[in-house]
Amino acid sequence: MTVSLLQTIPRPAHSQNAPRARHVRVALAGCGVVGSELARLIDAHAPAIESAQHIRLEVVSVLVRDTLRARSVPVARNRFTNDVPEFLASNADIVVEAIGGLEPAGRIARATLARGGRLVTANKALIADAGDELVALARTNGARIDFEAAVGGGIPIIRSLRNSLRDAPVQRIAAILNGTTNFILTRIEEGASFADALAAAQAAGFAEADPTRDLDGTDSADKLRILAWLAFGLAPRDVDVRCIGVLPDPEALVREAHARGEAVRLVARCERQGARVTASVQPLRVPRGSLFARTIDEQNVISLDLGWNQPIVLSGPGAGGRPTATALLGDLVCS
Amino acid sequence: MTVSLLQTIPRPAHSQNAPRARHVRVALAGCGVVGSELARLIDAHAPAIESAQHIRLEVVSVLVRDTLRARSVPVARNRFTNDVPEFLASNADIVVEAIGGLEPAGRIARATLARGGRLVTANKALIADAGDELVALARTNGARIDFEAAVGGGIPIIRSLRNSLRDAPVQRIAAILNGTTNFILTRIEEGASFADALAAAQAAGFAEADPTRDLDGTDSADKLRILAWLAFGLAPRDVDVRCIGVLPDPEALVREAHARGEAVRLVARCERQGARVTASVQPLRVPRGSLFARTIDEQNVISLDLGWNQPIVLSGPGAGGRPTATALLGDLVCS
């Protein structure tokens, strides 16, 4: 039985007094899986964004390593550069940083914020290292930094912790924060070898050429540091995470869990105990049917215990170009 | 095996140059379960908010029906009034509306926004009726309206849809949006009678004296209208929801589902099909172990299908004074 009423969505009114769209110049650092997807999203959504929000996004500069490589992105070739000073000289209204790693990402971030610009970044390593410093730099210079895409891919966890839940009494965080590792564990559960599972994760655009940071827990630890910073107030760099990854033998971990009728997941946990915070990333056996066991493929999940009857739980795609680029676009268009 | 490192959270630095806290005068309409909890939260969190965000919240006026009734809220008796014009004359920086229903809530909302003030409301009926009009009124007058608490209790769904997911391609929403009904269905599943389950919901502060709007689906339909408005852009009042509640006999619904090894949930669904939107609220049988069957007690859940590999799912306490008041507080302190 399907019960539904059909109705038509009215188109946005275009009155003659509609405000002129503000031109927003975007500079994009990085044109890999996420950066190129963002360029395509900006192109595809430009008319809707202009009509609804009266801003016209234009990508004016793209920083890449190799300017000669062919790319399927809707940006003119002459806007590509491999020179950081030239990229920064574009003085764009918003700089999107999607290259990852500490440098030159840190230099780009600091230069943008120091001149009072807006920075949108997907860089968990940089935010885990210097998020508090960058937020302070932004405040001092009337600049702004957003980083929804740094944790949880398309899941709106960062803005939730920075806004709605800012004064909520988070006591404990338990999460699956690395989509690549989770995808690989799920595939091995289904019978694949580690090598095949890793190859599939790379083919899907989840895993880097060198997936060590995913598999050894470093990436999860960076993201946990960011969540602990936002929830508990200590600087991300000061969050000491005891970190054990799924290497060297994820197949053995899955096998051991399977023998007990359980699944294995790479779990990031963080807890406030009085004035102290404990934090860890480690493979844990979890019961079949549990929240974490049901978190499969590249999915991420974040459970926030606030001492209420139920935790607040957010889940969704934690990796992949489209969800991550959508989170960047959200930061781009949010005032 | 517990792996953890203890560490100390640094206290916020109180430099001599710290900015003076801005005094923010709050007027609170309604002092029931949610309103009184908010007054207590403001009192309890005031020092932390002043230290971290440099704002000092003070409740300057409270609108109630009966000014003589004894209340355990940390607000002086002489600040209570039962007179709407006197309440509005306080010209508070932020007006919090937690009385519910269309009037006098609508009058308070419109007066506040028309004078360029800030309105924070938990009122799903009002937003479902006139959310787009109130947002437009706010925009015209340089005012602001926030309504995180109107849907999903403590779950940060509203800000997520208004910000991070604003340009995300939501195609379908499936949700459990009424904590009272879900609590009652869960209790009946466990063997309670409808009458006892309802009494327990009322004792816990979830259900109103008259729970008809919860049980007949009206409350869920209001909340679905709000979500459809934010996700699909049509005015909330124009979202036609085919609505069937769990009355007259929720025990029979649970019994029938149980006979098939299933559970029953009051499910709100909304879908974009080309330029059209379909919307319904109805009791559905759901498989044991499914996302909706696992949503128990007063929990709410919202699943957003964006055409990605996995939906984005947010869940948490959908009713109760503390979670709802925490959502109001989040709106109060968010810039």
Coordinates of N, CA and C in Angstrom, one line a residue, chain A residues 141-321:
Chain A
N141 N 42.1 37.8 12.4 CA 42.2 38.5 11.2 C 40.8 38.7 10.5
G142 N 39.8 38.4 11.2 CA 38.4 38.6 10.6 C 38.3 37.6 9.5
A143 N 39.0 36.5 9.5 CA 38.9 35.5 8.4 C 38.0 34.4 8.9
R144 N 37.9 33.3 8.1 CA 37.0 32.2 8.5 C 37.6 30.9 8.0
I145 N 37.4 29.9 8.8 CA 37.9 28.5 8.4 C 36.8 27.5 8.6
D146 N 36.5 26.7 7.6 CA 35.5 25.6 7.8 C 36.1 24.3 7.3
F147 N 35.7 23.2 8.0 CA 36.4 22.0 7.7 C 35.5 20.8 7.8
E148 N 34.2 20.9 7.4 CA 33.2 19.8 7.5 C 33.8 18.6 6.8
A149 N 34.5 18.7 5.7 CA 34.9 17.5 5.0 C 36.1 16.8 5.6
A150 N 36.6 17.3 6.7 CA 37.8 16.7 7.3 C 37.5 15.4 8.1
V151 N 36.3 15.3 8.5 CA 35.9 14.1 9.3 C 34.5 13.6 8.8
G152 N 34.5 12.3 8.5 CA 33.2 11.7 8.3 C 32.6 11.9 6.9
G153 N 33.5 12.4 5.9 CA 33.0 12.5 4.5 C 31.7 13.4 4.5
G154 N 30.6 12.8 4.0 CA 29.4 13.6 3.9 C 28.6 13.8 5.1
I155 N 29.0 13.3 6.3 CA 28.2 13.4 7.5 C 28.5 14.7 8.1
P156 N 27.4 15.4 8.5 CA 27.5 16.8 9.0 C 27.9 16.8 10.5
I157 N 29.0 16.2 10.8 CA 29.4 16.1 12.2 C 30.2 17.4 12.7
I158 N 31.0 18.0 11.9 CA 31.8 19.1 12.3 C 30.9 20.3 12.7
R159 N 30.1 20.7 11.8 CA 29.2 21.9 12.0 C 28.3 21.6 13.2
S160 N 27.8 20.3 13.4 CA 27.0 20.0 14.5 C 27.7 20.2 15.8
L161 N 29.0 19.8 15.9 CA 29.8 20.0 17.1 C 30.1 21.4 17.3
R162 N 30.3 22.2 16.2 CA 30.7 23.6 16.3 C 29.5 24.5 16.6
N163 N 28.3 24.0 16.3 CA 27.1 24.9 16.5 C 26.1 24.3 17.4
S164 N 25.2 23.5 16.9 CA 24.1 23.0 17.7 C 24.5 22.3 19.0
L165 N 25.6 21.5 18.9 CA 26.0 20.8 20.1 C 27.2 21.4 20.9
R166 N 27.4 22.7 20.6 CA 28.5 23.4 21.2 C 28.5 23.4 22.7
D167 N 27.4 23.6 23.3 CA 27.3 23.5 24.7 C 26.6 22.3 25.2
A168 N 26.5 21.3 24.4 CA 25.9 20.0 24.8 C 27.0 19.2 25.6
P169 N 26.5 18.5 26.6 CA 27.5 17.8 27.5 C 28.0 16.5 27.0
V170 N 28.8 16.5 25.9 CA 29.3 15.3 25.4 C 30.3 14.6 26.4
Q171 N 30.0 13.4 26.7 CA 30.8 12.7 27.7 C 31.8 11.6 27.0
R172 N 31.3 11.1 25.9 CA 32.0 10.0 25.3 C 31.7 10.0 23.8
I173 N 32.7 9.7 23.0 CA 32.6 9.5 21.6 C 33.1 8.1 21.2
A174 N 32.3 7.4 20.4 CA 32.8 6.1 19.9 C 32.4 6.2 18.4
A175 N 33.4 5.8 17.5 CA 33.2 6.1 16.1 C 34.0 5.1 15.2
I176 N 33.5 5.0 14.0 CA 34.3 4.4 12.9 C 34.6 5.6 12.0
L177 N 35.9 5.9 11.8 CA 36.2 7.2 11.1 C 37.0 7.0 9.8
N178 N 37.4 5.7 9.5 CA 38.2 5.5 8.3 C 37.4 4.6 7.3
G179 N 36.9 5.2 6.3 CA 36.1 4.5 5.3 C 36.9 3.4 4.6
T180 N 38.2 3.7 4.3 CA 39.0 2.7 3.5 C 39.1 1.4 4.3
T181 N 39.6 1.6 5.6 CA 39.7 0.4 6.4 C 38.4 -0.4 6.6
N182 N 37.3 0.4 6.8 CA 36.1 -0.3 7.0 C 35.6 -1.1 5.8
F183 N 35.9 -0.4 4.6 CA 35.6 -1.1 3.3 C 36.3 -2.4 3.2
I184 N 37.6 -2.3 3.5 CA 38.5 -3.5 3.4 C 38.1 -4.6 4.4
L185 N 37.8 -4.3 5.6 CA 37.3 -5.3 6.6 C 36.0 -5.9 6.2
T186 N 35.1 -5.1 5.6 CA 33.8 -5.7 5.1 C 34.1 -6.6 4.0
R187 N 34.9 -6.3 3.0 CA 35.2 -7.2 1.9 C 35.8 -8.5 2.4
I188 N 36.8 -8.4 3.3 CA 37.4 -9.6 3.9 C 36.4 -10.5 4.5
E189 N 35.5 -9.8 5.3 CA 34.3 -10.6 5.9 C 33.6 -11.4 4.9
E190 N 33.4 -10.8 3.7 CA 32.7 -11.4 2.6 C 33.5 -12.5 1.8
G191 N 34.8 -12.6 2.2 CA 35.6 -13.7 1.6 C 36.7 -13.2 0.8
A192 N 36.8 -11.9 0.5 CA 38.0 -11.4 -0.3 C 39.3 -11.5 0.5
S193 N 40.4 -11.6 -0.3 CA 41.7 -11.5 0.4 C 42.0 -10.0 0.7
F194 N 42.9 -9.8 1.6 CA 43.3 -8.4 1.9 C 43.8 -7.7 0.6
A195 N 44.6 -8.3 -0.2 CA 45.1 -7.7 -1.4 C 44.0 -7.3 -2.4
D196 N 43.0 -8.2 -2.6 CA 41.9 -7.9 -3.4 C 41.0 -6.8 -2.9
A197 N 40.8 -6.8 -1.5 CA 40.0 -5.8 -0.9 C 40.6 -4.4 -1.0
L198 N 41.9 -4.4 -0.8 CA 42.7 -3.1 -1.0 C 42.6 -2.6 -2.4
A199 N 42.8 -3.5 -3.4 CA 42.7 -3.1 -4.8 C 41.3 -2.5 -5.1
A200 N 40.3 -3.1 -4.5 CA 38.9 -2.6 -4.8 C 38.7 -1.3 -4.1
A201 N 39.3 -1.0 -2.9 CA 39.2 0.3 -2.3 C 39.9 1.3 -3.1
Q202 N 41.0 1.0 -3.7 CA 41.7 1.9 -4.5 C 41.0 2.2 -5.8
A203 N 40.4 1.2 -6.4 CA 39.7 1.4 -7.6 C 38.4 2.3 -7.4
A204 N 37.8 2.2 -6.2 CA 36.7 3.0 -5.9 C 37.0 4.4 -5.5
G205 N 38.3 4.7 -5.4 CA 38.7 6.1 -5.1 C 38.7 6.4 -3.6
F206 N 38.6 5.3 -2.8 CA 38.6 5.5 -1.3 C 40.1 5.6 -0.8
A207 N 40.9 4.7 -1.2 CA 42.2 4.5 -0.7 C 43.3 5.3 -1.5
E208 N 44.3 5.8 -0.8 CA 45.4 6.4 -1.5 C 46.3 5.4 -2.1
A209 N 47.2 5.8 -3.0 CA 48.2 4.8 -3.5 C 48.9 4.2 -2.3
D210 N 49.3 5.0 -1.3 CA 49.9 4.4 -0.1 C 48.8 4.5 1.0
P211 N 48.1 3.4 1.3 CA 47.0 3.4 2.3 C 47.5 3.2 3.7
T212 N 48.8 3.3 4.0 CA 49.3 3.1 5.3 C 48.6 3.9 6.4
R213 N 48.4 5.2 6.1 CA 47.8 6.0 7.2 C 46.4 5.6 7.5
D214 N 45.7 5.1 6.5 CA 44.3 4.5 6.7 C 44.4 3.3 7.6
L215 N 45.3 2.4 7.2 CA 45.3 1.0 7.8 C 46.0 1.0 9.2
D216 N 47.0 1.9 9.4 CA 47.7 1.8 10.7 C 47.0 2.7 11.8
G217 N 45.8 3.3 11.4 CA 45.1 4.0 12.4 C 45.4 5.5 12.5
T218 N 46.4 6.0 11.8 CA 46.8 7.4 11.9 C 45.7 8.3 11.4
D219 N 45.0 8.0 10.3 CA 44.0 8.8 9.8 C 42.8 8.9 10.8
S220 N 42.4 7.7 11.4 CA 41.4 7.7 12.4 C 41.8 8.5 13.6
A221 N 43.0 8.4 14.0 CA 43.5 9.2 15.2 C 43.4 10.7 14.9
D222 N 43.8 11.1 13.7 CA 43.7 12.5 13.4 C 42.3 13.0 13.5
K223 N 41.4 12.2 13.0 CA 40.0 12.6 13.0 C 39.4 12.6 14.4
L224 N 39.9 11.6 15.2 CA 39.4 11.6 16.6 C 39.9 12.8 17.4
R225 N 41.2 13.2 17.1 CA 41.7 14.4 17.7 C 40.8 15.6 17.4
I226 N 40.4 15.7 16.2 CA 39.5 16.9 15.8 C 38.2 16.8 16.6
L227 N 37.6 15.6 16.7 CA 36.3 15.5 17.4 C 36.5 15.8 18.9
A228 N 37.6 15.3 19.5 CA 37.9 15.5 20.9 C 38.1 17.0 21.2
W229 N 38.8 17.7 20.3 CA 39.0 19.1 20.4 C 37.7 19.9 20.4
L230 N 36.8 19.6 19.5 CA 35.5 20.3 19.4 C 34.6 19.9 20.6
A231 N 34.6 18.7 21.0 CA 33.7 18.2 22.1 C 34.2 18.6 23.5
F232 N 35.6 18.5 23.6 CA 36.1 18.6 25.0 C 37.0 19.8 25.2
G233 N 37.3 20.5 24.1 CA 38.0 21.8 24.3 C 39.5 21.8 24.4
L234 N 40.1 20.6 24.5 CA 41.6 20.7 24.5 C 42.1 20.7 23.1
A235 N 43.3 21.3 22.9 CA 43.9 21.5 21.6 C 44.1 20.1 20.9
P236 N 43.7 20.0 19.6 CA 43.8 18.7 18.9 C 45.1 18.0 19.0
R237 N 46.2 18.8 18.9 CA 47.5 18.3 19.0 C 47.8 17.7 20.3
D238 N 47.1 18.2 21.4 CA 47.4 17.7 22.7 C 46.6 16.4 23.1
V239 N 45.7 16.0 22.2 CA 44.9 14.8 22.4 C 45.8 13.6 22.2
D240 N 46.2 12.9 23.2 CA 47.1 11.7 23.1 C 46.2 10.5 22.7
V241 N 46.4 10.0 21.5 CA 45.6 8.9 21.1 C 46.5 7.6 21.1
R242 N 46.2 6.6 21.9 CA 46.9 5.4 21.8 C 46.3 4.6 20.5
C243 N 47.2 4.4 19.6 CA 46.7 4.0 18.2 C 47.3 2.7 17.8
I244 N 46.4 1.7 17.5 CA 46.7 0.4 17.0 C 45.9 0.2 15.7
G245 N 46.5 0.0 14.6 CA 45.7 -0.2 13.3 C 45.4 -1.7 13.1
V246 N 45.0 -2.0 11.8 CA 44.6 -3.3 11.5 C 45.8 -4.1 10.8
L247 N 46.9 -3.4 10.7 CA 48.1 -4.1 10.1 C 48.8 -4.9 11.1
P248 N 49.6 -6.0 10.8 CA 50.0 -6.3 9.5 C 49.0 -7.3 8.8
D249 N 48.0 -7.8 9.6 CA 47.2 -8.9 9.0 C 45.7 -8.8 9.3
P250 N 45.1 -7.9 8.5 CA 43.6 -7.7 8.8 C 42.8 -9.0 8.6
E251 N 43.3 -9.9 7.7 CA 42.6 -11.2 7.5 C 42.5 -12.0 8.8
A252 N 43.6 -12.0 9.5 CA 43.7 -12.7 10.8 C 42.7 -12.1 11.8
L253 N 42.6 -10.8 11.8 CA 41.6 -10.1 12.7 C 40.2 -10.5 12.4
V254 N 39.9 -10.5 11.1 CA 38.5 -10.9 10.7 C 38.2 -12.4 11.1
R255 N 39.2 -13.2 10.8 CA 39.1 -14.6 11.1 C 38.8 -14.9 12.6
E256 N 39.6 -14.2 13.4 CA 39.5 -14.4 14.9 C 38.1 -14.0 15.3
A257 N 37.7 -12.8 14.8 CA 36.3 -12.3 15.2 C 35.3 -13.3 14.7
H258 N 35.4 -13.8 13.5 CA 34.4 -14.6 12.9 C 34.3 -15.9 13.7
A259 N 35.4 -16.4 14.2 CA 35.4 -17.7 15.0 C 34.5 -17.5 16.2
R260 N 34.4 -16.3 16.7 CA 33.5 -16.0 17.9 C 32.1 -15.5 17.5
G261 N 31.8 -15.6 16.2 CA 30.5 -15.1 15.8 C 30.4 -13.6 15.8
E262 N 31.6 -12.9 15.7 CA 31.6 -11.4 15.8 C 32.2 -10.8 14.5
A263 N 32.2 -9.5 14.5 CA 32.8 -8.8 13.4 C 34.0 -8.0 14.0
V264 N 34.9 -7.5 13.2 CA 36.0 -6.6 13.7 C 35.8 -5.3 13.0
R265 N 36.0 -4.2 13.8 CA 35.9 -2.8 13.3 C 37.1 -2.0 13.9
L266 N 37.6 -1.1 13.1 CA 38.6 -0.2 13.7 C 37.9 1.0 14.4
V267 N 37.9 0.9 15.7 CA 37.0 1.8 16.5 C 37.9 2.9 17.2
A268 N 37.4 4.1 17.0 CA 38.0 5.3 17.7 C 37.2 5.7 18.8
R269 N 37.8 5.8 20.0 CA 37.0 6.2 21.2 C 37.7 7.3 22.0
C270 N 36.9 8.1 22.6 CA 37.4 9.2 23.4 C 36.4 9.4 24.5
E271 N 36.9 9.7 25.7 CA 36.1 9.8 26.8 C 36.6 10.9 27.8
R272 N 35.7 11.7 28.3 CA 36.0 12.7 29.4 C 35.8 12.0 30.7
Q273 N 36.8 12.0 31.6 CA 36.6 11.5 32.9 C 37.0 12.6 33.9
G274 N 36.0 13.3 34.4 CA 36.4 14.5 35.2 C 37.1 15.5 34.4
A275 N 38.4 15.8 34.8 CA 39.1 16.8 34.0 C 40.1 16.1 33.0
R276 N 39.9 14.8 32.8 CA 40.8 14.1 31.9 C 40.1 13.6 30.7
V277 N 40.9 13.3 29.7 CA 40.4 12.8 28.4 C 41.2 11.5 28.1
T278 N 40.6 10.4 27.8 CA 41.3 9.3 27.2 C 40.9 9.0 25.8
A279 N 41.8 8.6 25.0 CA 41.5 8.4 23.6 C 42.3 7.3 23.0
S280 N 41.6 6.5 22.2 CA 42.3 5.3 21.5 C 41.7 5.0 20.2
V281 N 42.5 4.4 19.3 CA 42.0 3.8 18.1 C 42.5 2.4 18.1
Q282 N 41.7 1.4 17.9 CA 42.1 0.0 17.9 C 41.1 -0.9 17.2
P283 N 41.5 -2.0 16.7 CA 40.5 -2.9 16.1 C 39.8 -3.6 17.3
L284 N 38.5 -3.6 17.3 CA 37.7 -4.2 18.3 C 36.8 -5.3 17.7
R285 N 36.5 -6.4 18.5 CA 35.5 -7.3 18.1 C 34.2 -6.7 18.5
V286 N 33.2 -6.7 17.6 CA 31.9 -6.2 18.0 C 30.8 -7.2 17.6
P287 N 29.7 -7.3 18.4 CA 28.7 -8.3 18.2 C 28.0 -8.1 16.9
R288 N 27.7 -9.2 16.2 CA 26.9 -9.1 15.0 C 25.6 -8.3 15.3
G289 N 25.2 -7.5 14.4 CA 23.9 -6.8 14.6 C 24.1 -5.5 15.4
S290 N 25.3 -5.3 15.9 CA 25.5 -4.1 16.7 C 25.7 -2.9 15.7
L291 N 25.5 -1.7 16.3 CA 25.7 -0.5 15.5 C 27.0 -0.5 14.6
F292 N 28.1 -0.9 15.2 CA 29.3 -0.9 14.5 C 29.4 -2.0 13.5
A293 N 28.9 -3.2 13.8 CA 28.9 -4.3 12.8 C 28.1 -4.0 11.6
R294 N 27.0 -3.2 11.9 CA 26.1 -2.8 10.8 C 26.7 -1.7 9.9
T295 N 27.8 -1.1 10.4 CA 28.5 0.0 9.6 C 29.4 -0.7 8.7
I296 N 29.0 -0.8 7.4 CA 29.7 -1.6 6.4 C 30.3 -0.7 5.3
D297 N 31.1 -1.4 4.5 CA 31.7 -0.7 3.3 C 32.4 0.6 3.8
E298 N 32.3 1.7 3.0 CA 33.0 2.9 3.4 C 32.3 3.8 4.3
Q299 N 31.2 3.2 4.9 CA 30.4 4.0 5.9 C 31.2 4.4 7.1
N300 N 30.9 5.6 7.7 CA 31.4 6.0 8.9 C 30.3 6.2 9.9
V301 N 30.6 6.1 11.2 CA 29.5 6.4 12.2 C 30.1 7.1 13.4
I302 N 29.4 8.0 14.0 CA 29.9 8.7 15.2 C 28.8 8.7 16.2
S303 N 29.1 8.1 17.3 CA 28.1 8.1 18.4 C 28.5 9.0 19.6
L304 N 27.7 9.9 19.9 CA 28.0 10.9 21.0 C 27.1 10.6 22.2
D305 N 27.8 10.2 23.3 CA 27.0 10.0 24.5 C 27.0 11.3 25.3
L306 N 25.8 11.8 25.5 CA 25.6 13.0 26.3 C 25.0 12.8 27.7
G307 N 24.9 11.5 28.1 CA 24.3 11.2 29.3 C 22.8 11.2 29.3
W308 N 22.3 11.2 28.1 CA 20.8 11.1 27.9 C 20.4 9.7 27.8
N309 N 19.1 9.4 27.6 CA 18.6 8.1 27.5 C 19.2 7.4 26.2
Q310 N 19.4 8.1 25.2 CA 20.0 7.6 24.0 C 21.2 8.5 23.5
P311 N 22.2 7.9 22.9 CA 23.2 8.8 22.3 C 22.7 9.4 21.0
I312 N 23.4 10.5 20.6 CA 23.1 11.0 19.3 C 24.1 10.3 18.3
V313 N 23.5 9.7 17.2 CA 24.3 9.0 16.3 C 24.2 9.5 14.9
L314 N 25.3 9.8 14.2 CA 25.3 10.2 12.9 C 26.1 9.2 12.0
S315 N 25.5 8.8 10.9 CA 26.3 7.9 10.0 C 26.0 8.2 8.6
G316 N 26.9 7.7 7.7 CA 26.8 8.0 6.3 C 28.1 7.7 5.6
P317 N 28.2 8.0 4.3 CA 29.4 7.7 3.6 C 30.6 8.5 4.1
G318 N 31.6 7.7 4.5 CA 32.8 8.4 5.1 C 34.0 8.6 4.2
A319 N 33.8 8.2 2.9 CA 34.8 8.3 1.9 C 34.1 8.4 0.6
G320 N 34.9 8.8 -0.4 CA 34.4 8.9 -1.8 C 34.3 10.3 -2.2
G321 N 34.6 10.5 -3.5 CA 34.7 11.9 -4.0 C 33.4 12.7 -3.9

